mmCIF file of C-alpha atoms in Angstrom:
data_model
loop_
_atom_site.group_PDB
_atom_site.id
_atom_site.type_symbol
_atom_site.label_atom_id
_atom_site.label_comp_id
_atom_site.label_asym_id
_atom_site.label_seq_id
_atom_site.Cartn_x
_atom_site.Cartn_y
_atom_site.Cartn_z
ATOM 1 C CA UNK A 19 61.751 119.693 85.897
ATOM 2 C CA UNK A 20 62.022 122.483 88.496
ATOM 3 C CA UNK A 21 61.961 123.392 92.183
ATOM 4 C CA UNK A 22 62.423 126.492 93.972
ATOM 5 C CA UNK A 23 64.699 127.548 96.547
ATOM 6 C CA UNK A 24 64.012 129.301 99.970
ATOM 7 C CA UNK A 25 65.299 132.279 98.212
ATOM 8 C CA UNK A 26 62.489 132.057 95.764
ATOM 9 C CA UNK A 27 64.742 130.997 92.783
ATOM 10 C CA UNK A 28 63.637 128.368 90.367
ATOM 11 C CA UNK A 29 66.076 125.725 89.891
ATOM 12 C CA UNK A 30 66.167 123.477 86.940
ATOM 13 C CA UNK A 31 67.241 119.828 86.959
ATOM 14 C CA UNK A 32 66.878 116.665 84.899
ATOM 15 C CA UNK A 33 66.204 113.248 86.712
ATOM 16 C CA UNK A 34 66.795 110.160 84.754
ATOM 17 C CA UNK A 35 65.165 107.081 86.569
ATOM 18 C CA UNK A 36 67.207 103.967 87.479
ATOM 19 C CA UNK A 37 68.533 102.019 89.983
ATOM 20 C CA UNK A 38 70.773 103.391 92.963
ATOM 21 C CA UNK A 39 73.029 105.095 93.668
ATOM 22 C CA UNK A 40 71.858 108.296 91.866
ATOM 23 C CA UNK A 41 74.640 109.561 89.926
ATOM 24 C CA UNK A 42 74.570 113.333 90.677
ATOM 25 C CA UNK A 43 76.606 115.584 88.314
ATOM 26 C CA UNK A 44 77.628 119.006 89.755
ATOM 27 C CA UNK A 45 78.778 121.481 87.128
ATOM 28 C CA UNK A 46 81.733 123.960 87.451
ATOM 29 C CA UNK A 47 81.981 127.671 87.749
ATOM 30 C CA UNK A 48 79.650 129.341 85.256
ATOM 31 C CA UNK A 49 78.850 126.010 83.586
ATOM 32 C CA UNK A 50 75.572 123.937 83.625
ATOM 33 C CA UNK A 51 74.222 120.521 83.248
ATOM 34 C CA UNK A 52 74.285 120.672 79.315
ATOM 35 C CA UNK A 53 78.207 120.281 79.099
ATOM 36 C CA UNK A 54 80.012 117.682 77.545
ATOM 37 C CA UNK A 55 80.716 115.655 80.610
ATOM 38 C CA UNK A 56 77.298 115.824 81.946
ATOM 39 C CA UNK A 57 75.693 114.670 78.744
ATOM 40 C CA UNK A 58 78.196 111.849 78.307
ATOM 41 C CA UNK A 59 77.571 110.457 81.830
ATOM 42 C CA UNK A 60 73.784 110.637 81.230
ATOM 43 C CA UNK A 61 74.133 108.475 78.259
ATOM 44 C CA UNK A 62 76.283 106.153 79.967
ATOM 45 C CA UNK A 63 73.950 105.796 82.894
ATOM 46 C CA UNK A 64 70.838 105.364 80.653
ATOM 47 C CA UNK A 65 72.649 102.404 78.930
ATOM 48 C CA UNK A 66 73.039 100.596 82.232
ATOM 49 C CA UNK A 67 69.716 101.616 83.878
ATOM 50 C CA UNK A 68 71.494 103.895 86.360
ATOM 51 C CA UNK A 69 69.539 106.737 88.044
ATOM 52 C CA UNK A 70 71.268 110.081 87.055
ATOM 53 C CA UNK A 71 70.450 113.643 88.276
ATOM 54 C CA UNK A 72 71.750 116.747 86.587
ATOM 55 C CA UNK A 73 71.132 120.308 87.743
ATOM 56 C CA UNK A 74 71.691 123.875 87.330
ATOM 57 C CA UNK A 75 72.636 126.239 90.308
ATOM 58 C CA UNK A 76 70.976 129.645 90.512
ATOM 59 C CA UNK A 77 72.303 131.901 87.893
ATOM 60 C CA UNK A 78 73.543 129.021 85.822
ATOM 61 C CA UNK A 79 72.024 127.348 82.697
ATOM 62 C CA UNK A 80 68.368 126.940 82.723
ATOM 63 C CA UNK A 81 67.786 128.064 86.485
ATOM 64 C CA UNK A 82 66.615 131.409 87.417
ATOM 65 C CA UNK A 83 68.386 134.193 89.249
ATOM 66 C CA UNK A 84 71.533 136.170 88.478
ATOM 67 C CA UNK A 85 75.058 134.759 88.511
ATOM 68 C CA UNK A 86 76.447 137.739 90.370
ATOM 69 C CA UNK A 87 74.312 137.038 93.237
ATOM 70 C CA UNK A 88 75.431 133.528 93.989
ATOM 71 C CA UNK A 89 78.362 132.110 96.011
ATOM 72 C CA UNK A 90 79.793 128.809 97.006
ATOM 73 C CA UNK A 91 77.411 128.364 100.002
ATOM 74 C CA UNK A 92 74.174 129.353 98.012
ATOM 75 C CA UNK A 93 75.221 126.922 95.168
ATOM 76 C CA UNK A 94 75.793 124.256 97.578
ATOM 77 C CA UNK A 95 72.354 124.874 99.233
ATOM 78 C CA UNK A 96 70.910 124.815 95.603
ATOM 79 C CA UNK A 97 72.301 121.356 94.917
ATOM 80 C CA UNK A 98 71.320 119.982 98.304
ATOM 81 C CA UNK A 99 67.767 121.343 97.633
ATOM 82 C CA UNK A 100 67.396 119.712 94.205
ATOM 83 C CA UNK A 101 68.866 116.385 95.552
ATOM 84 C CA UNK A 102 66.291 116.534 98.490
ATOM 85 C CA UNK A 103 63.442 116.983 96.150
ATOM 86 C CA UNK A 104 64.520 114.700 93.223
ATOM 87 C CA UNK A 105 66.228 112.060 94.983
ATOM 88 C CA UNK A 106 64.992 111.915 98.580
ATOM 89 C CA UNK A 107 67.065 109.769 100.745
ATOM 90 C CA UNK A 108 68.560 107.619 97.995
ATOM 91 C CA UNK A 109 72.202 106.597 98.115
ATOM 92 C CA UNK A 110 74.243 109.082 95.936
ATOM 93 C CA UNK A 111 77.346 108.975 93.763
ATOM 94 C CA UNK A 112 78.504 112.608 93.388
ATOM 95 C CA UNK A 113 80.355 113.657 90.348
ATOM 96 C CA UNK A 114 81.826 116.975 90.664
ATOM 97 C CA UNK A 115 83.777 119.006 88.058
ATOM 98 C CA UNK A 116 86.074 121.811 88.984
ATOM 99 C CA UNK A 117 84.029 123.925 91.376
ATOM 100 C CA UNK A 118 81.625 121.182 91.401
ATOM 101 C CA UNK A 119 84.230 119.228 93.190
ATOM 102 C CA UNK A 120 84.202 121.783 96.021
ATOM 103 C CA UNK A 121 80.604 121.616 96.357
ATOM 104 C CA UNK A 122 80.453 117.803 96.126
ATOM 105 C CA UNK A 123 82.837 117.716 98.950
ATOM 106 C CA UNK A 124 80.504 120.122 100.985
ATOM 107 C CA UNK A 125 77.656 117.761 100.223
ATOM 108 C CA UNK A 126 79.707 114.811 101.423
ATOM 109 C CA UNK A 127 80.203 116.447 104.764
ATOM 110 C CA UNK A 128 76.753 117.583 104.846
ATOM 111 C CA UNK A 129 74.735 114.440 103.979
ATOM 112 C CA UNK A 130 77.239 111.816 105.510
ATOM 113 C CA UNK A 131 76.342 108.273 104.837
ATOM 114 C CA UNK A 132 73.970 108.959 101.966
ATOM 115 C CA UNK A 133 76.794 109.595 99.842
ATOM 116 C CA UNK A 134 78.112 106.375 98.588
ATOM 117 C CA UNK A 135 81.187 107.759 96.761
ATOM 118 C CA UNK A 136 82.699 110.902 95.179
ATOM 119 C CA UNK A 137 84.013 110.986 91.673
ATOM 120 C CA UNK A 138 85.987 114.546 91.124
ATOM 121 C CA UNK A 139 87.248 115.802 87.899
ATOM 122 C CA UNK A 140 89.846 118.601 88.315
ATOM 123 C CA UNK A 141 88.372 119.438 91.673
ATOM 124 C CA UNK A 142 88.881 123.230 92.722
ATOM 125 C CA UNK A 143 88.233 123.170 96.599
ATOM 126 C CA UNK A 144 89.054 126.604 97.876
ATOM 127 C CA UNK A 145 89.680 128.184 94.525
ATOM 128 C CA UNK A 146 88.357 131.533 95.572
ATOM 129 C CA UNK A 147 91.103 131.970 98.405
ATOM 130 C CA UNK A 148 93.987 130.111 96.974
ATOM 131 C CA UNK A 149 93.874 130.681 93.265
ATOM 132 C CA UNK A 150 91.712 133.920 92.856
ATOM 133 C CA UNK A 151 92.599 136.170 95.697
ATOM 134 C CA UNK A 152 96.444 135.893 95.267
ATOM 135 C CA UNK A 153 96.077 137.027 91.702
ATOM 136 C CA UNK A 154 94.336 140.197 92.571
ATOM 137 C CA UNK A 155 96.380 143.319 92.975
ATOM 138 C CA UNK A 156 95.802 145.438 96.028
ATOM 139 C CA UNK A 157 93.941 147.988 93.891
ATOM 140 C CA UNK A 158 91.999 145.421 92.109
ATOM 141 C CA UNK A 159 90.945 143.734 95.520
ATOM 142 C CA UNK A 160 89.774 147.481 96.799
ATOM 143 C CA UNK A 161 87.874 147.994 93.728
ATOM 144 C CA UNK A 162 86.196 144.594 94.102
ATOM 145 C CA UNK A 163 85.415 145.339 97.908
ATOM 146 C CA UNK A 164 83.975 148.781 97.189
ATOM 147 C CA UNK A 165 82.080 148.129 93.980
ATOM 148 C CA UNK A 166 81.104 144.614 94.656
ATOM 149 C CA UNK A 167 81.868 143.169 91.164
ATOM 150 C CA UNK A 168 84.526 143.281 88.484
ATOM 151 C CA UNK A 169 84.927 141.800 85.153
ATOM 152 C CA UNK A 170 87.676 139.406 84.649
ATOM 153 C CA UNK A 171 89.812 139.818 81.450
ATOM 154 C CA UNK A 172 91.017 136.835 79.354
ATOM 155 C CA UNK A 173 92.741 136.214 76.163
ATOM 156 C CA UNK A 174 90.314 133.265 75.403
ATOM 157 C CA UNK A 175 87.237 135.700 75.426
ATOM 158 C CA UNK A 176 84.614 136.527 77.889
ATOM 159 C CA UNK A 177 84.691 135.249 81.527
ATOM 160 C CA UNK A 178 82.232 135.313 84.242
ATOM 161 C CA UNK A 179 82.322 138.257 86.579
ATOM 162 C CA UNK A 180 83.939 137.980 90.020
ATOM 163 C CA UNK A 181 82.119 139.241 93.064
ATOM 164 C CA UNK A 182 83.176 140.302 96.544
ATOM 165 C CA UNK A 183 80.389 138.071 97.827
ATOM 166 C CA UNK A 184 82.108 134.999 96.231
ATOM 167 C CA UNK A 185 85.270 135.776 97.739
ATOM 168 C CA UNK A 186 84.014 136.532 101.393
ATOM 169 C CA UNK A 187 81.656 133.412 101.115
ATOM 170 C CA UNK A 188 84.360 131.201 99.771
ATOM 171 C CA UNK A 189 86.544 132.036 102.751
ATOM 172 C CA UNK A 190 83.707 130.551 105.045
ATOM 173 C CA UNK A 191 83.790 127.036 103.279
ATOM 174 C CA UNK A 192 87.479 126.374 103.121
ATOM 175 C CA UNK A 193 88.421 122.643 103.353
ATOM 176 C CA UNK A 194 92.065 122.207 102.683
ATOM 177 C CA UNK A 195 93.304 123.730 105.981
ATOM 178 C CA UNK A 196 92.532 120.613 108.074
ATOM 179 C CA UNK A 197 90.925 117.042 107.990
ATOM 180 C CA UNK A 198 88.094 116.354 105.723
ATOM 181 C CA UNK A 199 85.766 113.863 107.526
ATOM 182 C CA UNK A 200 84.461 111.943 104.504
ATOM 183 C CA UNK A 201 85.150 108.245 104.480
ATOM 184 C CA UNK A 202 83.522 107.000 101.175
ATOM 185 C CA UNK A 203 85.450 105.960 98.147
ATOM 186 C CA UNK A 204 86.747 108.836 96.160
ATOM 187 C CA UNK A 205 88.306 108.919 92.733
ATOM 188 C CA UNK A 206 90.045 112.026 91.157
ATOM 189 C CA UNK A 207 90.927 112.698 87.552
ATOM 190 C CA UNK A 208 93.360 115.668 87.049
ATOM 191 C CA UNK A 209 95.313 116.927 84.154
ATOM 192 C CA UNK A 210 98.984 117.891 84.625
ATOM 193 C CA UNK A 211 98.869 120.751 82.377
ATOM 194 C CA UNK A 212 95.730 122.217 83.930
ATOM 195 C CA UNK A 213 96.443 125.966 84.224
ATOM 196 C CA UNK A 214 93.165 126.795 85.964
ATOM 197 C CA UNK A 215 93.672 124.342 88.892
ATOM 198 C CA UNK A 216 96.923 122.943 89.619
ATOM 199 C CA UNK A 217 97.033 119.156 89.812
ATOM 200 C CA UNK A 218 98.831 119.459 93.159
ATOM 201 C CA UNK A 219 95.596 120.609 94.591
ATOM 202 C CA UNK A 220 94.449 117.039 94.232
ATOM 203 C CA UNK A 221 97.571 115.954 96.302
ATOM 204 C CA UNK A 222 96.589 118.099 99.009
ATOM 205 C CA UNK A 223 92.988 116.982 98.913
ATOM 206 C CA UNK A 224 94.303 113.388 99.290
ATOM 207 C CA UNK A 225 96.277 114.286 102.501
ATOM 208 C CA UNK A 226 93.156 115.935 103.989
ATOM 209 C CA UNK A 227 90.420 113.438 103.155
ATOM 210 C CA UNK A 228 89.729 110.736 105.990
ATOM 211 C CA UNK A 229 89.025 108.146 103.176
ATOM 212 C CA UNK A 230 91.583 105.458 102.668
ATOM 213 C CA UNK A 231 90.012 104.475 99.520
ATOM 214 C CA UNK A 232 91.340 107.275 97.459
ATOM 215 C CA UNK A 233 92.821 106.955 94.033
ATOM 216 C CA UNK A 234 94.146 109.858 92.011
ATOM 217 C CA UNK A 235 94.689 109.436 88.195
ATOM 218 C CA UNK A 236 96.996 111.926 86.700
ATOM 219 C CA UNK A 237 96.693 112.785 82.898
ATOM 220 C CA UNK A 238 100.073 114.014 82.020
ATOM 221 C CA UNK A 239 98.902 115.937 79.000
ATOM 222 C CA UNK A 240 95.474 116.693 80.230
ATOM 223 C CA UNK A 241 94.168 120.248 80.526
ATOM 224 C CA UNK A 242 91.401 121.543 82.982
ATOM 225 C CA UNK A 243 88.333 120.544 80.966
ATOM 226 C CA UNK A 244 89.473 117.021 80.338
ATOM 227 C CA UNK A 245 86.734 116.794 77.649
ATOM 228 C CA UNK A 246 88.697 114.936 74.847
ATOM 229 C CA UNK A 247 87.508 111.603 73.648
ATOM 230 C CA UNK A 248 90.203 109.564 75.635
ATOM 231 C CA UNK A 249 89.483 111.691 78.700
ATOM 232 C CA UNK A 250 85.751 111.191 78.551
ATOM 233 C CA UNK A 251 86.449 107.356 78.138
ATOM 234 C CA UNK A 252 88.568 107.594 81.329
ATOM 235 C CA UNK A 253 85.646 109.329 83.137
ATOM 236 C CA UNK A 254 83.126 106.823 81.904
ATOM 237 C CA UNK A 255 85.305 103.722 82.857
ATOM 238 C CA UNK A 256 86.177 105.467 86.223
ATOM 239 C CA UNK A 257 82.312 105.959 86.975
ATOM 240 C CA UNK A 258 81.585 102.290 85.988
ATOM 241 C CA UNK A 259 84.281 101.019 88.244
ATOM 242 C CA UNK A 260 82.838 102.853 91.141
ATOM 243 C CA UNK A 261 79.371 101.755 90.456
ATOM 244 C CA UNK A 262 80.767 98.050 90.118
ATOM 245 C CA UNK A 263 82.539 98.524 93.455
ATOM 246 C CA UNK A 264 79.352 99.671 95.060
ATOM 247 C CA UNK A 265 77.033 97.166 93.586
ATOM 248 C CA UNK A 266 79.563 94.198 93.667
ATOM 249 C CA UNK A 267 78.938 94.067 89.831
ATOM 250 C CA UNK A 268 81.153 94.111 86.958
ATOM 251 C CA UNK A 269 82.074 97.785 86.201
ATOM 252 C CA UNK A 270 80.872 97.307 82.691
#
């Protein structure tokens, strides 16, 4: 399935029909709807007759566009566009992984009462400003500003390019510098050996969120991806617990 953005870019998505709320999976930076967590949740939703929506932002996965042309604001717009087309005014349970957690929070503010709950996995709100920018030397930052894009080095292999547009746009969407007016149930899973997004980011998030129904689960030996079998079982169980709370049913 696909729809088109106002920028003329085709966005790919997959909709599993079922009952509300629609579980919406929001992938991380340079990730896509074919990842381990997204597919696990689709299988779990299918087993219980729950509607689920997976999507790829522009420049990601099966969607059109170039990765280097995107930014937090654009990818949030992409997700909002797919939700409007595929889910209409249905109640939503947003599941955001890493950068997808930032986008889930922005959508929570934008969509208000349509969002019934949030489930965030190693959420990375404000990462462009608090995690990426401080690691750049003045020389590297100037190169990025003048050239627009730089390649990132990593001992683990190829990593996505970094753009000036991403940094500049990210600074316009910061959330952890004040109250976040989201009042739905929020569940957060975060690994304590996460070297990409420190788990204390989730403590700051807890302080900023208006919601009093907030639970943070720390996995002491968990890394950023949280894709081990026991991590995935925890994710599945947390989703079912939220769905049970929202529907007044056994979490299953």
